[in-house]
Every structure is written in structure tokens, then in C-alpha cells.
Amino acid sequence: MQATKILVTTDGDGRIQDMPPLTPNAQLEAIFLVVDQLAARPKRRSPSTRIAGLGAIHGDLMAPVTDAEDWGALR
């Protein structure tokens, strides 16, 4: 099975405009999803102005905090 995504527009009566050419002599399955223009753009989040720019990184983020000998799983 091969999938092809196309976006089509409808006229004032809900009929599809400018239908693209399809594979001849083939059985096709179509699922129509209405594209909501407002939902396509999620609101961009930003930090509170009271804390924006105040964070700092100290030390190595990838190194473990404790030694491997202190872990109970290795015993």
C-alpha cells in the first residue's frame, strides 16, 4: 500500500475543487480531515518575566552526582 497526502479545497457548496489526477483502474480509500487553521499554530510558551534569564548551569550535566561505588545496584 502506498500513501499519498494531498490537500484539496472546497467551494461554497462543499464540493471539492481542482481534483488531482488519480491512479486509473484502482480502488482508493479516502479519509477527509478538516484542517483547522487556528489549531495548526499552537501558542508559543515563554517563561515568566520574573525568572527569565536568571537560570545558570554550574558543572557537568552529564556526570553522575555520586560515585558508582555508592550505588546499591552494583553490589
mmCIF file of N, CA and C in Angstrom:
data_model
loop_
_atom_site.group_PDB
_atom_site.id
_atom_site.type_symbol
_atom_site.label_atom_id
_atom_site.label_comp_id
_atom_site.label_asym_id
_atom_site.label_seq_id
_atom_site.Cartn_x
_atom_site.Cartn_y
_atom_site.Cartn_z
ATOM 1 N N MET A 1 0.847 -1.176 0.000
ATOM 2 C CA MET A 1 0.000 0.000 0.000
ATOM 3 C C MET A 1 0.886 1.231 0.000
ATOM 4 N N GLN A 2 0.549 2.178 -0.826
ATOM 5 C CA GLN A 2 1.290 3.425 -0.920
ATOM 6 C C GLN A 2 0.371 4.564 -0.515
ATOM 7 N N ALA A 3 0.841 5.437 0.338
ATOM 8 C CA ALA A 3 0.029 6.562 0.801
ATOM 9 C C ALA A 3 0.510 7.849 0.138
ATOM 10 N N THR A 4 -0.438 8.666 -0.259
ATOM 11 C CA THR A 4 -0.143 9.971 -0.829
ATOM 12 C C THR A 4 -1.028 10.987 -0.131
ATOM 13 N N LYS A 5 -0.403 12.059 0.341
ATOM 14 C CA LYS A 5 -1.169 13.099 1.030
ATOM 15 C C LYS A 5 -1.396 14.255 0.064
ATOM 16 N N ILE A 6 -2.639 14.681 -0.046
ATOM 17 C CA ILE A 6 -2.975 15.836 -0.861
ATOM 18 C C ILE A 6 -3.884 16.735 -0.049
ATOM 19 N N LEU A 7 -3.811 18.019 -0.295
ATOM 20 C CA LEU A 7 -4.706 18.977 0.329
ATOM 21 C C LEU A 7 -5.621 19.509 -0.760
ATOM 22 N N VAL A 8 -6.910 19.420 -0.541
ATOM 23 C CA VAL A 8 -7.881 19.916 -1.506
ATOM 24 C C VAL A 8 -8.718 20.993 -0.842
ATOM 25 N N THR A 9 -9.298 21.852 -1.649
ATOM 26 C CA THR A 9 -10.171 22.898 -1.139
ATOM 27 C C THR A 9 -11.582 22.662 -1.678
ATOM 28 N N THR A 10 -12.544 23.182 -0.960
ATOM 29 C CA THR A 10 -13.929 23.041 -1.377
ATOM 30 C C THR A 10 -14.502 24.414 -1.711
ATOM 31 N N ASP A 11 -15.560 24.400 -2.513
ATOM 32 C CA ASP A 11 -16.237 25.655 -2.848
ATOM 33 C C ASP A 11 -17.291 25.969 -1.790
ATOM 34 N N GLY A 12 -18.107 26.961 -2.049
ATOM 35 C CA GLY A 12 -19.131 27.389 -1.100
ATOM 36 C C GLY A 12 -20.180 26.337 -0.813
ATOM 37 N N ASP A 13 -20.327 25.351 -1.709
ATOM 38 C CA ASP A 13 -21.304 24.283 -1.507
ATOM 39 C C ASP A 13 -20.680 23.017 -0.937
ATOM 40 N N GLY A 14 -19.380 23.045 -0.660
ATOM 41 C CA GLY A 14 -18.704 21.881 -0.090
ATOM 42 C C GLY A 14 -18.201 20.877 -1.116
ATOM 43 N N ARG A 15 -18.212 21.226 -2.398
ATOM 44 C CA ARG A 15 -17.702 20.330 -3.433
ATOM 45 C C ARG A 15 -16.200 20.548 -3.611
ATOM 46 N N ILE A 16 -15.470 19.470 -3.843
ATOM 47 C CA ILE A 16 -14.013 19.541 -3.999
ATOM 48 C C ILE A 16 -13.677 20.254 -5.292
ATOM 49 N N GLN A 17 -12.741 21.203 -5.201
ATOM 50 C CA GLN A 17 -12.280 21.944 -6.372
ATOM 51 C C GLN A 17 -10.957 21.367 -6.856
ATOM 52 N N ASP A 18 -10.731 21.392 -8.148
ATOM 53 C CA ASP A 18 -9.461 21.001 -8.776
ATOM 54 C C ASP A 18 -8.975 19.653 -8.264
ATOM 55 N N MET A 19 -9.765 18.624 -8.447
ATOM 56 C CA MET A 19 -9.387 17.274 -8.017
ATOM 57 C C MET A 19 -8.155 16.822 -8.799
ATOM 58 N N PRO A 20 -7.115 16.352 -8.119
ATOM 59 C CA PRO A 20 -5.904 15.921 -8.819
ATOM 60 C C PRO A 20 -6.158 14.612 -9.573
ATOM 61 N N PRO A 21 -5.317 14.304 -10.579
ATOM 62 C CA PRO A 21 -5.486 13.032 -11.285
ATOM 63 C C PRO A 21 -5.172 11.861 -10.354
ATOM 64 N N LEU A 22 -5.955 10.795 -10.479
ATOM 65 C CA LEU A 22 -5.791 9.627 -9.628
ATOM 66 C C LEU A 22 -5.339 8.432 -10.458
ATOM 67 N N THR A 23 -4.887 7.383 -9.780
ATOM 68 C CA THR A 23 -4.442 6.168 -10.444
ATOM 69 C C THR A 23 -5.631 5.524 -11.166
ATOM 70 N N PRO A 24 -5.497 5.244 -12.469
ATOM 71 C CA PRO A 24 -6.624 4.641 -13.190
ATOM 72 C C PRO A 24 -6.844 3.189 -12.789
ATOM 73 N N ASN A 25 -8.090 2.752 -12.835
ATOM 74 C CA ASN A 25 -8.479 1.364 -12.559
ATOM 75 C C ASN A 25 -7.979 0.872 -11.202
ATOM 76 N N ALA A 26 -8.051 1.708 -10.195
ATOM 77 C CA ALA A 26 -7.568 1.336 -8.861
ATOM 78 C C ALA A 26 -8.663 1.616 -7.845
ATOM 79 N N GLN A 27 -8.641 0.849 -6.774
ATOM 80 C CA GLN A 27 -9.561 1.093 -5.668
ATOM 81 C C GLN A 27 -8.832 1.974 -4.664
ATOM 82 N N LEU A 28 -9.422 3.091 -4.285
ATOM 83 C CA LEU A 28 -8.782 4.058 -3.394
ATOM 84 C C LEU A 28 -9.588 4.191 -2.112
ATOM 85 N N GLU A 29 -8.886 4.444 -1.023
ATOM 86 C CA GLU A 29 -9.536 4.737 0.254
ATOM 87 C C GLU A 29 -9.218 6.173 0.607
ATOM 88 N N ALA A 30 -10.217 6.949 0.970
ATOM 89 C CA ALA A 30 -10.014 8.360 1.290
ATOM 90 C C ALA A 30 -10.512 8.636 2.698
ATOM 91 N N ILE A 31 -9.716 9.359 3.445
ATOM 92 C CA ILE A 31 -10.102 9.833 4.774
ATOM 93 C C ILE A 31 -9.976 11.347 4.737
ATOM 94 N N PHE A 32 -11.048 12.052 5.006
ATOM 95 C CA PHE A 32 -11.032 13.501 4.933
ATOM 96 C C PHE A 32 -10.966 14.093 6.337
ATOM 97 N N LEU A 33 -9.957 14.892 6.579
ATOM 98 C CA LEU A 33 -9.802 15.608 7.840
ATOM 99 C C LEU A 33 -9.879 17.092 7.537
ATOM 100 N N VAL A 34 -10.719 17.810 8.230
ATOM 101 C CA VAL A 34 -10.853 19.246 8.025
ATOM 102 C C VAL A 34 -9.690 19.939 8.729
ATOM 103 N N VAL A 35 -8.928 20.713 7.979
ATOM 104 C CA VAL A 35 -7.763 21.410 8.519
ATOM 105 C C VAL A 35 -8.242 22.672 9.215
ATOM 106 N N ASP A 36 -7.992 22.758 10.501
ATOM 107 C CA ASP A 36 -8.360 23.930 11.280
ATOM 108 C C ASP A 36 -7.160 24.861 11.323
ATOM 109 N N GLN A 37 -7.265 26.006 10.738
ATOM 110 C CA GLN A 37 -6.139 26.938 10.638
ATOM 111 C C GLN A 37 -5.664 27.419 12.010
ATOM 112 N N LEU A 38 -6.577 27.596 12.950
ATOM 113 C CA LEU A 38 -6.177 28.084 14.268
ATOM 114 C C LEU A 38 -5.463 27.010 15.072
ATOM 115 N N ALA A 39 -5.849 25.757 14.931
ATOM 116 C CA ALA A 39 -5.225 24.695 15.696
ATOM 117 C C ALA A 39 -3.851 24.330 15.135
ATOM 118 N N ALA A 40 -3.546 24.716 13.920
ATOM 119 C CA ALA A 40 -2.268 24.382 13.308
ATOM 120 C C ALA A 40 -1.122 25.153 13.953
ATOM 121 N N ARG A 41 -1.410 26.277 14.567
ATOM 122 C CA ARG A 41 -0.369 27.095 15.190
ATOM 123 C C ARG A 41 -0.559 27.125 16.704
ATOM 124 N N PRO A 42 0.140 26.243 17.424
ATOM 125 C CA PRO A 42 -0.003 26.299 18.886
ATOM 126 C C PRO A 42 0.651 27.564 19.439
ATOM 127 N N LYS A 43 0.113 28.031 20.542
ATOM 128 C CA LYS A 43 0.642 29.241 21.163
ATOM 129 C C LYS A 43 2.041 28.974 21.701
ATOM 130 N N ARG A 44 2.969 29.840 21.377
ATOM 131 C CA ARG A 44 4.342 29.696 21.843
ATOM 132 C C ARG A 44 4.412 30.106 23.305
ATOM 133 N N ARG A 45 4.997 29.224 24.103
ATOM 134 C CA ARG A 45 5.101 29.494 25.528
ATOM 135 C C ARG A 45 6.381 30.263 25.818
ATOM 136 N N SER A 46 6.367 31.052 26.854
ATOM 137 C CA SER A 46 7.560 31.791 27.273
ATOM 138 C C SER A 46 7.612 31.785 28.802
ATOM 139 N N PRO A 47 8.821 31.893 29.359
ATOM 140 C CA PRO A 47 8.926 31.876 30.821
ATOM 141 C C PRO A 47 8.384 33.163 31.431
ATOM 142 N N SER A 48 8.107 33.079 32.699
ATOM 143 C CA SER A 48 7.655 34.252 33.434
ATOM 144 C C SER A 48 8.727 35.331 33.352
ATOM 145 N N THR A 49 8.302 36.565 33.224
ATOM 146 C CA THR A 49 9.270 37.667 33.137
ATOM 147 C C THR A 49 10.040 37.843 34.440
ATOM 148 N N ARG A 50 9.508 37.307 35.535
ATOM 149 C CA ARG A 50 10.213 37.429 36.820
ATOM 150 C C ARG A 50 11.426 36.506 36.905
ATOM 151 N N ILE A 51 11.417 35.386 36.130
ATOM 152 C CA ILE A 51 12.533 34.442 36.220
ATOM 153 C C ILE A 51 13.303 34.296 34.912
ATOM 154 N N ALA A 52 12.845 34.941 33.843
ATOM 155 C CA ALA A 52 13.501 34.800 32.543
ATOM 156 C C ALA A 52 14.933 35.311 32.598
ATOM 157 N N GLY A 53 15.870 34.486 32.149
ATOM 158 C CA GLY A 53 17.271 34.874 32.090
ATOM 159 C C GLY A 53 18.033 34.736 33.391
ATOM 160 N N LEU A 54 17.404 34.244 34.459
ATOM 161 C CA LEU A 54 18.081 34.150 35.748
ATOM 162 C C LEU A 54 18.745 32.792 35.976
ATOM 163 N N GLY A 55 18.413 31.791 35.168
ATOM 164 C CA GLY A 55 18.980 30.461 35.362
ATOM 165 C C GLY A 55 20.437 30.384 34.919
ATOM 166 N N ALA A 56 21.183 29.487 35.548
ATOM 167 C CA ALA A 56 22.589 29.282 35.192
ATOM 168 C C ALA A 56 22.926 27.807 35.366
ATOM 169 N N ILE A 57 23.843 27.295 34.557
ATOM 170 C CA ILE A 57 24.294 25.907 34.652
ATOM 171 C C ILE A 57 25.666 25.907 35.313
ATOM 172 N N HIS A 58 25.792 25.117 36.371
ATOM 173 C CA HIS A 58 27.060 25.009 37.093
ATOM 174 C C HIS A 58 27.532 23.565 37.034
ATOM 175 N N GLY A 59 28.699 23.327 36.497
ATOM 176 C CA GLY A 59 29.254 21.978 36.476
ATOM 177 C C GLY A 59 28.829 21.188 35.249
ATOM 178 N N ASP A 60 29.159 19.889 35.270
ATOM 179 C CA ASP A 60 28.900 18.985 34.161
ATOM 180 C C ASP A 60 27.525 18.355 34.322
ATOM 181 N N LEU A 61 26.658 18.520 33.339
ATOM 182 C CA LEU A 61 25.313 17.961 33.423
ATOM 183 C C LEU A 61 25.288 16.465 33.162
ATOM 184 N N MET A 62 26.289 15.934 32.496
ATOM 185 C CA MET A 62 26.299 14.525 32.119
ATOM 186 C C MET A 62 26.966 13.629 33.166
ATOM 187 N N ALA A 63 27.777 14.177 34.027
ATOM 188 C CA ALA A 63 28.480 13.382 35.029
ATOM 189 C C ALA A 63 27.529 13.018 36.172
ATOM 190 N N PRO A 64 27.631 11.791 36.712
ATOM 191 C CA PRO A 64 26.772 11.430 37.840
ATOM 192 C C PRO A 64 27.120 12.240 39.090
ATOM 193 N N VAL A 65 26.148 12.416 39.967
ATOM 194 C CA VAL A 65 26.346 13.190 41.186
ATOM 195 C C VAL A 65 27.172 12.404 42.195
ATOM 196 N N THR A 66 26.942 11.083 42.259
ATOM 197 C CA THR A 66 27.673 10.249 43.207
ATOM 198 C C THR A 66 28.566 9.268 42.456
ATOM 199 N N ASP A 67 29.502 8.657 43.183
ATOM 200 C CA ASP A 67 30.368 7.653 42.592
ATOM 201 C C ASP A 67 29.593 6.364 42.339
ATOM 202 N N ALA A 68 30.058 5.555 41.386
ATOM 203 C CA ALA A 68 29.389 4.293 41.053
ATOM 204 C C ALA A 68 29.426 3.320 42.225
ATOM 205 N N GLU A 69 30.415 3.420 43.092
ATOM 206 C CA GLU A 69 30.511 2.535 44.246
ATOM 207 C C GLU A 69 29.391 2.782 45.258
ATOM 208 N N ASP A 70 28.810 3.964 45.266
ATOM 209 C CA ASP A 70 27.736 4.297 46.185
ATOM 210 C C ASP A 70 26.385 3.745 45.753
ATOM 211 N N TRP A 71 26.283 3.220 44.545
ATOM 212 C CA TRP A 71 25.012 2.731 44.039
ATOM 213 C C TRP A 71 24.739 1.345 44.596
ATOM 214 N N GLY A 72 23.565 1.121 45.101
ATOM 215 C CA GLY A 72 23.214 -0.177 45.636
ATOM 216 C C GLY A 72 23.031 -1.233 44.554
ATOM 217 N N ALA A 73 22.764 -0.845 43.334
ATOM 218 C CA ALA A 73 22.519 -1.799 42.246
ATOM 219 C C ALA A 73 23.795 -2.538 41.820
ATOM 220 N N LEU A 74 24.945 -1.977 42.112
ATOM 221 C CA LEU A 74 26.211 -2.607 41.668
ATOM 222 C C LEU A 74 26.722 -3.608 42.689
ATOM 223 N N ARG A 75 26.082 -3.737 43.815
ATOM 224 C CA ARG A 75 26.561 -4.667 44.850
ATOM 225 C C ARG A 75 25.988 -6.026 44.652
#
